[in-house]
PDB file of C-alpha atoms in Angstrom:
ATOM      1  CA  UNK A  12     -21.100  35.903 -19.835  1.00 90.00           C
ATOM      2  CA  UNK A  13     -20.544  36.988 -16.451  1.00 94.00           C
ATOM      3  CA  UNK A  14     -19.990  34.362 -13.253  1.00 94.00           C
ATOM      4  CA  UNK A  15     -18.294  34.802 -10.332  1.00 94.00           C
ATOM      5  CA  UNK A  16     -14.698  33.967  -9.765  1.00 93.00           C
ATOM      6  CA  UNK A  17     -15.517  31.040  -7.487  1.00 95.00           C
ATOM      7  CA  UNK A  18     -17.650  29.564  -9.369  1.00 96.00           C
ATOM      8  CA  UNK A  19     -15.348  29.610 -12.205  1.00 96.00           C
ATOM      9  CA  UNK A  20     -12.562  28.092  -9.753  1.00 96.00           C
ATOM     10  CA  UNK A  21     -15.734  25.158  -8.912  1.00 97.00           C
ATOM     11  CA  UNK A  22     -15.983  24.681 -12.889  1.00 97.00           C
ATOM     12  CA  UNK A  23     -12.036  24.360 -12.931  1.00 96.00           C
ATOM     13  CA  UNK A  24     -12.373  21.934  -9.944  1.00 97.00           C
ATOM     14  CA  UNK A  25     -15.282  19.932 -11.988  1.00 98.00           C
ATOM     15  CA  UNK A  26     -12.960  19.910 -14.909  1.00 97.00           C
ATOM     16  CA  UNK A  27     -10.228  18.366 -12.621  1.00 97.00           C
ATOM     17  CA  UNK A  28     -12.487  15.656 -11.224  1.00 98.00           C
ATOM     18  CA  UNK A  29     -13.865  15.272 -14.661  1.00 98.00           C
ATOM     19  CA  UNK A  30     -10.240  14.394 -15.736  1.00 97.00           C
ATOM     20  CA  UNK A  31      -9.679  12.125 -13.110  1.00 98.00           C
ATOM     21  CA  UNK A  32     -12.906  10.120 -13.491  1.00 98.00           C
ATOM     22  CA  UNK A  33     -11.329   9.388 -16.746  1.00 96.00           C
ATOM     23  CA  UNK A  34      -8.509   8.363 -15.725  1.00 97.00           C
ATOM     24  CA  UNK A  35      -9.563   5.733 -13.644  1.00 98.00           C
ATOM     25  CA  UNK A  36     -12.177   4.937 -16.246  1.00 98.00           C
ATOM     26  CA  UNK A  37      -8.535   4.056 -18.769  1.00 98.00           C
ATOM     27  CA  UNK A  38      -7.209   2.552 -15.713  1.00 98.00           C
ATOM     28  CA  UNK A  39      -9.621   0.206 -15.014  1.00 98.00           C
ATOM     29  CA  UNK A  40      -9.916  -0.916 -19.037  1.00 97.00           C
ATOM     30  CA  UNK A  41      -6.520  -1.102 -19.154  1.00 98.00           C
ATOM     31  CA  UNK A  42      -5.111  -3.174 -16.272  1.00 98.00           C
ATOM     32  CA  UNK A  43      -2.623  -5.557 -16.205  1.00 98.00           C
ATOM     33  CA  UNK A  44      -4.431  -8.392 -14.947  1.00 98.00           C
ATOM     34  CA  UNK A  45      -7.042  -8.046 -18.334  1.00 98.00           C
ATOM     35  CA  UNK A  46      -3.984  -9.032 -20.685  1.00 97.00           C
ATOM     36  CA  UNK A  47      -2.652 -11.623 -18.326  1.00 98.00           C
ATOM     37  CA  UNK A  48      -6.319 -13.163 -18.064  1.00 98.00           C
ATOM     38  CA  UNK A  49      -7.034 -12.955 -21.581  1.00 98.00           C
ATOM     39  CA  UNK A  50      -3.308 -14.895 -22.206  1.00 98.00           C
ATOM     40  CA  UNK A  51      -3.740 -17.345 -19.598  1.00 98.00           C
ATOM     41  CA  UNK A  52      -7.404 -18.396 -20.638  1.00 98.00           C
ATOM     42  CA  UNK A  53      -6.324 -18.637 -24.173  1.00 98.00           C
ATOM     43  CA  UNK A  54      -3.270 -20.996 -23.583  1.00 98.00           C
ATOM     44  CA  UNK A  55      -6.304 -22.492 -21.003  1.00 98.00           C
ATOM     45  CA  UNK A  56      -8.340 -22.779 -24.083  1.00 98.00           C
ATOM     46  CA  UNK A  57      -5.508 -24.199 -26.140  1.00 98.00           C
ATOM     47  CA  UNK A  58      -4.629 -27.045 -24.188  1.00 98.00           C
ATOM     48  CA  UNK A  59      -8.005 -28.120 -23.692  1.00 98.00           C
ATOM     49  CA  UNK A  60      -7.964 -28.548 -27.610  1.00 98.00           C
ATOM     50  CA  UNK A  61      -5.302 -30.518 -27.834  1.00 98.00           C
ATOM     51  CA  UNK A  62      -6.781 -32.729 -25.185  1.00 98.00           C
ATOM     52  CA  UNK A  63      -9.795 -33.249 -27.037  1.00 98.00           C
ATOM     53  CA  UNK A  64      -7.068 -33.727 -30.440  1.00 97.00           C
ATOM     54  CA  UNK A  65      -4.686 -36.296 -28.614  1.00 97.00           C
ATOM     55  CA  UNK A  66      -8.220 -38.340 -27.040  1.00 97.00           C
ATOM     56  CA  UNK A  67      -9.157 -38.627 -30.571  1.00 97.00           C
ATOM     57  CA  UNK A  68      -5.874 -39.726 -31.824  1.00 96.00           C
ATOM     58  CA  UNK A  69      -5.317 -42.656 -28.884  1.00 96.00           C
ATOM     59  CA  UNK A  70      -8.974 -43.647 -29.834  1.00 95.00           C
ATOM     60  CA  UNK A  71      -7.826 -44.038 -33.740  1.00 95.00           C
ATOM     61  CA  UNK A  72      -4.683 -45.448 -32.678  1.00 95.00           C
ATOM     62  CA  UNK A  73      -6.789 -47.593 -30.434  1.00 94.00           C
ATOM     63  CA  UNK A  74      -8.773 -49.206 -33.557  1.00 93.00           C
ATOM     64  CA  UNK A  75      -5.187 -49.669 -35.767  1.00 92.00           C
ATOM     65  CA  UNK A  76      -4.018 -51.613 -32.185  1.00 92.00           C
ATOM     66  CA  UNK A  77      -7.492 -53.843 -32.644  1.00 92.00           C
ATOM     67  CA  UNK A  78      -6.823 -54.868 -35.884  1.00 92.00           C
ATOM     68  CA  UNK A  79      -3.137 -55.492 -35.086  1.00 90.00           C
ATOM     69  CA  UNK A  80      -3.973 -57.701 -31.991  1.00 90.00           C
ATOM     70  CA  UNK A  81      -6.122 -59.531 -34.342  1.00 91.00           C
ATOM     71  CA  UNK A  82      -3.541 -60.086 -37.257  1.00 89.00           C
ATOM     72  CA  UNK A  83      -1.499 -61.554 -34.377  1.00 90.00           C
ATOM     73  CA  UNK A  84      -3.842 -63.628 -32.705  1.00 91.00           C
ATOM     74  CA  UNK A  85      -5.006 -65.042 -36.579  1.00 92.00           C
ATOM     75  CA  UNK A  86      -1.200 -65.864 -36.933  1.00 91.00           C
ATOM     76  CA  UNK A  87      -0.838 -67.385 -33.369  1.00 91.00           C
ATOM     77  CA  UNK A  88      -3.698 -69.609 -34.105  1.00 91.00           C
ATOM     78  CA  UNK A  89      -2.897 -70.982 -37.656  1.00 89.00           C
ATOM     79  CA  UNK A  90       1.237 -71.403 -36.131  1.00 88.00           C
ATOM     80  CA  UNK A  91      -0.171 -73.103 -32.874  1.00 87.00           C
ATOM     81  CA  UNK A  92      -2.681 -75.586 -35.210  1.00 86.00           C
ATOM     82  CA  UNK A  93       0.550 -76.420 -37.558  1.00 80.00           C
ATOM     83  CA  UNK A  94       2.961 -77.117 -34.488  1.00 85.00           C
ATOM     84  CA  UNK A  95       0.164 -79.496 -32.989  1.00 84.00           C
ATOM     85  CA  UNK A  96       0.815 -81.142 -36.575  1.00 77.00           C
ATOM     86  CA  UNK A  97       4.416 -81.343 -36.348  1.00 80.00           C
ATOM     87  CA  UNK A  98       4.361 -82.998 -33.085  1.00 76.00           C
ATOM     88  CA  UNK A  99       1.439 -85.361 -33.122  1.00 79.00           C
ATOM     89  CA  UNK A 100       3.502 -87.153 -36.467  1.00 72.00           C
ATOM     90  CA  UNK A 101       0.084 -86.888 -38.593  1.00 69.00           C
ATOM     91  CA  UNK A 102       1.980 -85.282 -41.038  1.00 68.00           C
ATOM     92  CA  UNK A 103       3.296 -87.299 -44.169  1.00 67.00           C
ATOM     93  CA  UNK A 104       6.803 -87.156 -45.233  1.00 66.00           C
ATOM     94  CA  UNK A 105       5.636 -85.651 -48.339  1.00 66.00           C
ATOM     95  CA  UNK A 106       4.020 -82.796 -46.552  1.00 73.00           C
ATOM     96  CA  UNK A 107       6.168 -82.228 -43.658  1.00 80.00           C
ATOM     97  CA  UNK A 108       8.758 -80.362 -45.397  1.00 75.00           C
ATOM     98  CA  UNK A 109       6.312 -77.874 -46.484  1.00 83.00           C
ATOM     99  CA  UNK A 110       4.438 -77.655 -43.199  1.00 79.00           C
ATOM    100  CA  UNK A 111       8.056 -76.929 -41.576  1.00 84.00           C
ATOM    101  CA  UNK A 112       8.231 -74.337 -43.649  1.00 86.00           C
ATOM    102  CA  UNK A 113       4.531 -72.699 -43.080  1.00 88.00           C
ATOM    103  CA  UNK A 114       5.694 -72.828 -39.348  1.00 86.00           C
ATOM    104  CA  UNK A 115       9.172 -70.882 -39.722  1.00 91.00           C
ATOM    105  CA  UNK A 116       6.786 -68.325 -42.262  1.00 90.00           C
ATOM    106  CA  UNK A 117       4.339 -67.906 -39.481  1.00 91.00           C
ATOM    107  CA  UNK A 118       6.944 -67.931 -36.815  1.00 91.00           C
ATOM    108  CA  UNK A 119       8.457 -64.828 -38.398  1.00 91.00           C
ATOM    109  CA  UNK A 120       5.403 -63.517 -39.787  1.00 91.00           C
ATOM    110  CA  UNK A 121       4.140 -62.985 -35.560  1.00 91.00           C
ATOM    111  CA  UNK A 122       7.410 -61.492 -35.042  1.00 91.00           C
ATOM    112  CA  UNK A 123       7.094 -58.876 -37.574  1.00 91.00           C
ATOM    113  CA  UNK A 124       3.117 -58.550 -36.598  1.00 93.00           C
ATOM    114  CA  UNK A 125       4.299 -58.405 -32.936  1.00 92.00           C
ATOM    115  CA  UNK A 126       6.822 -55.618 -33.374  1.00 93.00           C
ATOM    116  CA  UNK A 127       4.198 -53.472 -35.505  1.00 91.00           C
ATOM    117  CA  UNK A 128       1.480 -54.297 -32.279  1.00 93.00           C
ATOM    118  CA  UNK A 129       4.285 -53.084 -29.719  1.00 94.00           C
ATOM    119  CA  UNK A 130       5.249 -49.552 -31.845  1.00 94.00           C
ATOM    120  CA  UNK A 131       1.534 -48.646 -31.531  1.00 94.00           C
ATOM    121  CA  UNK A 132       1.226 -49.456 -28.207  1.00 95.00           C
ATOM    122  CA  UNK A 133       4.054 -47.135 -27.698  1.00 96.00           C
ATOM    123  CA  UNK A 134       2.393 -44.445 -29.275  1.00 95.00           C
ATOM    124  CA  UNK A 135      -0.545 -44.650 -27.274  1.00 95.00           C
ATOM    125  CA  UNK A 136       1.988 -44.550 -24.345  1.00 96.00           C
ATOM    126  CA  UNK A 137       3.656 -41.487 -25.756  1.00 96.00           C
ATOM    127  CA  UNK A 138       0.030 -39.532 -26.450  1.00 97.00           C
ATOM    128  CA  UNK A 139      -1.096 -40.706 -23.193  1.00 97.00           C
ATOM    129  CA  UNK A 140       1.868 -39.737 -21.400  1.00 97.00           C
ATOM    130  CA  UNK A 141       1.518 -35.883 -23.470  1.00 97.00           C
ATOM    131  CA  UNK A 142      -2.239 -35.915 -22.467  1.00 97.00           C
ATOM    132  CA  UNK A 143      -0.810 -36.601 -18.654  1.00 98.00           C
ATOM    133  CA  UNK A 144       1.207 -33.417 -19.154  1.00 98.00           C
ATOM    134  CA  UNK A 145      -1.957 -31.460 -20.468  1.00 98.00           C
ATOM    135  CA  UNK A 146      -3.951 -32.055 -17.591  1.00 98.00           C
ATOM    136  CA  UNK A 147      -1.461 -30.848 -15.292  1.00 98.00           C
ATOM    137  CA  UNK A 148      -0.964 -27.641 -17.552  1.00 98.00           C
ATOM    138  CA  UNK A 149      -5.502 -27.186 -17.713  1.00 98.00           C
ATOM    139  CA  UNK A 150      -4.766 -27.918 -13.852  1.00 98.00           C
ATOM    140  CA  UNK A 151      -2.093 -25.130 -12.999  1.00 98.00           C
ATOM    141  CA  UNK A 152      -3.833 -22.734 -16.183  1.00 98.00           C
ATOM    142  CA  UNK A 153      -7.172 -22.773 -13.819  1.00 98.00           C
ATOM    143  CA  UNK A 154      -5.544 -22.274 -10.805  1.00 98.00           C
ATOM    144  CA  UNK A 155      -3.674 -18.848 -12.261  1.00 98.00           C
ATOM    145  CA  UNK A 156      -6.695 -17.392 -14.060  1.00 98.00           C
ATOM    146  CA  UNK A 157      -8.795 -17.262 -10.872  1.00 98.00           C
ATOM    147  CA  UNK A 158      -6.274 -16.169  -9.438  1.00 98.00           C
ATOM    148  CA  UNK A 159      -5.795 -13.337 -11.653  1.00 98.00           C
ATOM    149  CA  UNK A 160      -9.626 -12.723 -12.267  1.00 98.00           C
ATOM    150  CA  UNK A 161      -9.047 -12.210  -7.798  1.00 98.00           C
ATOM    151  CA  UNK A 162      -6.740  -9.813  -8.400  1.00 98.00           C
ATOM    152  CA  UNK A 163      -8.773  -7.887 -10.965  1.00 98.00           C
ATOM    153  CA  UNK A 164     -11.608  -7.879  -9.573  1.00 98.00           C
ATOM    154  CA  UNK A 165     -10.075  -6.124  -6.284  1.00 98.00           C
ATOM    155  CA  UNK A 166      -8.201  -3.636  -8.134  1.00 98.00           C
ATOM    156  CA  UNK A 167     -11.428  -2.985 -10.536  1.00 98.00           C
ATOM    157  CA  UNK A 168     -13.321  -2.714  -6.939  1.00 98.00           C
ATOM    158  CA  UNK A 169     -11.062  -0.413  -5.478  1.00 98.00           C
ATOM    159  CA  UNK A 170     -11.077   1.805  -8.755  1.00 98.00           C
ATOM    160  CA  UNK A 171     -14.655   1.697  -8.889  1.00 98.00           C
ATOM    161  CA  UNK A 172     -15.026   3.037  -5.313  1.00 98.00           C
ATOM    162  CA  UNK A 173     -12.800   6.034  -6.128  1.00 98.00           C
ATOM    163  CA  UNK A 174     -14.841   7.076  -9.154  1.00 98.00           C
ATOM    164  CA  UNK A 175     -18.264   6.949  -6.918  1.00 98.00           C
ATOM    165  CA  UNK A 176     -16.411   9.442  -4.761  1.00 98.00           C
ATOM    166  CA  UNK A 177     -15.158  11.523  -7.313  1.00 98.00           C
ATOM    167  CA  UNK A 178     -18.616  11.512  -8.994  1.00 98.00           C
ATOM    168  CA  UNK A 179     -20.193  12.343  -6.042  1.00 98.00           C
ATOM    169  CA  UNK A 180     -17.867  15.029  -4.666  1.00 98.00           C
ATOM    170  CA  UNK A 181     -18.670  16.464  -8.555  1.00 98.00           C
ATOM    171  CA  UNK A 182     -22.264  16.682  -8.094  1.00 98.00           C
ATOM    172  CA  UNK A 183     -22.231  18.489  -4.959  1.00 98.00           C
ATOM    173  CA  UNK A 184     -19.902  20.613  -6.348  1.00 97.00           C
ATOM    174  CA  UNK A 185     -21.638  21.031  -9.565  1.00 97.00           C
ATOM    175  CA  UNK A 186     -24.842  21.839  -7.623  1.00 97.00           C
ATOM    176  CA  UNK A 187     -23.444  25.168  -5.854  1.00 96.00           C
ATOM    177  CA  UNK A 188     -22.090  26.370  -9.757  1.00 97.00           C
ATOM    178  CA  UNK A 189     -24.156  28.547 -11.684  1.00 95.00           C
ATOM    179  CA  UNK A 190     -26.449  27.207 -13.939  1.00 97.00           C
ATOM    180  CA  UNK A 191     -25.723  28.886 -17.011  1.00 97.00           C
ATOM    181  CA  UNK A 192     -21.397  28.706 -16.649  1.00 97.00           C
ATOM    182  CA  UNK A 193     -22.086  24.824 -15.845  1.00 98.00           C
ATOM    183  CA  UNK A 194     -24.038  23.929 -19.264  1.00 97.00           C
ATOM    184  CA  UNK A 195     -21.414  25.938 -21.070  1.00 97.00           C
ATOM    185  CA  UNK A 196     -18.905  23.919 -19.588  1.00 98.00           C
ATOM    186  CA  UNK A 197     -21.063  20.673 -20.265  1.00 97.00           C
ATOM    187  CA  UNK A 198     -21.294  22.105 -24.147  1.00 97.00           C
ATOM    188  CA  UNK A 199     -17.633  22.043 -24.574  1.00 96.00           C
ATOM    189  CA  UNK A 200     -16.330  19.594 -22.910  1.00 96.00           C
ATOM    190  CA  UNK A 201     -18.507  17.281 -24.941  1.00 95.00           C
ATOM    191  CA  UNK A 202     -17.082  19.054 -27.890  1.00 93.00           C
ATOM    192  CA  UNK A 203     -13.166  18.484 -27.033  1.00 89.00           C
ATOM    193  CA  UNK A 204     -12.933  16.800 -24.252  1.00 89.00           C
ATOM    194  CA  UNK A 205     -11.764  20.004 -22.113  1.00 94.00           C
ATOM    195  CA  UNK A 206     -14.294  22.383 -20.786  1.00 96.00           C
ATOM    196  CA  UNK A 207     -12.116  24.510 -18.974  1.00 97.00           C
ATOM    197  CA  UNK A 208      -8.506  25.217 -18.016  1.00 96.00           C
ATOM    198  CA  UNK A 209      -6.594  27.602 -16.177  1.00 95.00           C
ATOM    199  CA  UNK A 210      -4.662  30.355 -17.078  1.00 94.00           C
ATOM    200  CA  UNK A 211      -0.616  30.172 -15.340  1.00 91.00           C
ATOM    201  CA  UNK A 212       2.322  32.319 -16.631  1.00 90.00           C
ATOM    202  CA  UNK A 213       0.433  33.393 -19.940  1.00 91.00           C
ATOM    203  CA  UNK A 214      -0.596  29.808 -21.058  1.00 94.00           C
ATOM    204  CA  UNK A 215      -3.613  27.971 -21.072  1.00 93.00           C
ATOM    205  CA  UNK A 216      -3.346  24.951 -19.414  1.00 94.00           C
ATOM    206  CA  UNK A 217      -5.654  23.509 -21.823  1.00 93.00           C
ATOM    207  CA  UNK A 218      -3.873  23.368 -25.057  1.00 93.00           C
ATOM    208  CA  UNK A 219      -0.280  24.428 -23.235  1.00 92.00           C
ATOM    209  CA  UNK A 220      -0.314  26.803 -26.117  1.00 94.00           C
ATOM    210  CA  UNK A 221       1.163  31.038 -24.703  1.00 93.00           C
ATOM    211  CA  UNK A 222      -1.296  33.435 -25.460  1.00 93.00           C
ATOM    212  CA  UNK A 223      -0.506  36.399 -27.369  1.00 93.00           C
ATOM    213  CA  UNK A 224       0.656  39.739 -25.874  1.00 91.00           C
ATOM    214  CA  UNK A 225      -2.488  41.825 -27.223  1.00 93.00           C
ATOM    215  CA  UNK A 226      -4.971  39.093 -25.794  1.00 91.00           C
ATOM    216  CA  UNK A 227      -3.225  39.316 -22.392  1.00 90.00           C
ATOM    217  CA  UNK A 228      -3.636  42.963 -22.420  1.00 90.00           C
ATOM    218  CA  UNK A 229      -6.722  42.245 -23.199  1.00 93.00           C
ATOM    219  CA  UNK A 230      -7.687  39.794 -20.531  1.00 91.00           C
ATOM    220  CA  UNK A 231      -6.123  41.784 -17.592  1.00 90.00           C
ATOM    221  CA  UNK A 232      -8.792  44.949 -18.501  1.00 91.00           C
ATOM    222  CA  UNK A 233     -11.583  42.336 -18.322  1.00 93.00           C
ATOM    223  CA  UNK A 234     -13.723  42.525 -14.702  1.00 93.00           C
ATOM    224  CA  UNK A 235     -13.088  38.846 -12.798  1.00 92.00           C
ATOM    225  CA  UNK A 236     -16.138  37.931 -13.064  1.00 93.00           C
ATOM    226  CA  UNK A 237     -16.172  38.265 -17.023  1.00 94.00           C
ATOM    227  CA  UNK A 238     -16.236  34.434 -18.671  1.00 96.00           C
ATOM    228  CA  UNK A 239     -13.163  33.894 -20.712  1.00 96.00           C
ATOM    229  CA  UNK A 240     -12.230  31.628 -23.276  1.00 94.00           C
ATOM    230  CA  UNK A 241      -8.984  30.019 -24.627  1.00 92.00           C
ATOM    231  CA  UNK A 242      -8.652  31.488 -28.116  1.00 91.00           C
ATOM    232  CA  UNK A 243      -6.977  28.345 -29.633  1.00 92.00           C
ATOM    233  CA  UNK A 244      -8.687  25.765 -27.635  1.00 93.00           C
ATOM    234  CA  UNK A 245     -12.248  27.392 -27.125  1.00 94.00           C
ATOM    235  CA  UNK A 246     -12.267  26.343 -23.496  1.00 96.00           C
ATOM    236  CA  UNK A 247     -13.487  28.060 -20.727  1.00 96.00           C
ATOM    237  CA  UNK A 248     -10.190  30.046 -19.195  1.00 96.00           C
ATOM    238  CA  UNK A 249     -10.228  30.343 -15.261  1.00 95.00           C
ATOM    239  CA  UNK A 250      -7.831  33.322 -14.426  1.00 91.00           C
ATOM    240  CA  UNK A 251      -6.724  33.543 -10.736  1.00 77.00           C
ATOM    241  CA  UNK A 252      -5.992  30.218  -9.932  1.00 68.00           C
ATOM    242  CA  UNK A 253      -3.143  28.991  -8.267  1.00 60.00           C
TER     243      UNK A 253
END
């Protein structure tokens, strides 16, 4: 295949922008701010679970304080109804040892009851006071993820203007390169990813591999505007470059 030299320097320049269009392409998949969004709105996601977990613990909780509030308030009533007893003198002497007794029983019994009412209010104090400390986190978690989505989408922006130039600077150049060299370029570089490379110090900057002595010999009997390629990387090799 024959093609002029410049044109075979404009397929090495396409290759170049090529190279770089996928390199910004990586960059723009890869950036920081992706990871830090994706940890951020998973802890986000986390807390907001345990939220929903601790509202549906004090609201169980909630239900054990109801029936202890009413184990009290049965014992209150039955202690206040025997003290009325014990001080209006109704009771007989037969009875009022026993009745003393029912009062001291209930009298402890509401202290007991009491104590078990006042440890769950403290847990609902404790999950309230966690759930407190999960809003604040949801809070400060929302804050830093738009943040960060900001941040990405400005860096994505700025990459995303610098391929559009680099994609356009390749079709103009791509539309003063013959026809036939181009698709040939095209047809490897599909292939391996590199449709072309230049030739420096007896290497092919392709595959970095040195080409052999004969096959340099070879190449330097060869008319510039012959079409070489790399014999261990099959791409197109652009002698003459700087």
């Amino acid at each position: 295949m024959k093609a002029s030299p410049s044109d075979q320097l404009q397929i090495l320049d396409i290759q170049r922008m090529d190279f770089l269009v996928a390199t910004l392409r990586n960059k723009m998949a890869t950036l920081p701010e992706i990871a830090q969004l994706h940890t951020t709105n998973s802890r986000l996601t986390v807390v907001r679970d345990l939220q929903v977990a601790a509202q549906t613990q004090i609201s169980d909780i909630k239900v054990e304080l109801s029936r202890s509030e009413s184990d009290v308030e049965q014992v209150a009533t039955r202690l206040e109804r025997d003290e009325k007893r014990l001080a209006d003198g109704s009771t007989g002497a037969k009875d009022l040892e026993k009745l003393q007794h029912e009062v001291q029983t209930l009298i402890t019994r509401r202290s007991e009851l009491e104590e078990v009412e006042l440890e769950i209010m403290m847990r609902i104090d404790g999950i309230k006071a966690r759930l407190d400390e999960l809003k604040a986190e949801e809070v400060t978690l929302i804050s830093q993820s738009a943040e960060i989505e900001t941040l990405k989408n400005t860096a994505t922006q700025g990459i995303e203007v610098e391929i559009a130039s680099t994609v356009a600077e390749r079709a103009s150049t791509a539309a003063t390169v013959d026809k036939t060299l181009l698709e040939l370029y095209e047809k490897i570089r599909a292939s391996s990813g590199t449709g072309a490379a230049a030739m420096r110090e007896g290497k092919c900057d392709g595959c970095h591999l040195s080409i052999n002595g004969v096959e340099l010999n070879r190449l330097k009997t060869l008319a510039d505007d012959e079409v070489v390629r790399c014999e261990e990387c099959r791409c197109i090799l652009v002698r003459g470059s700087k």
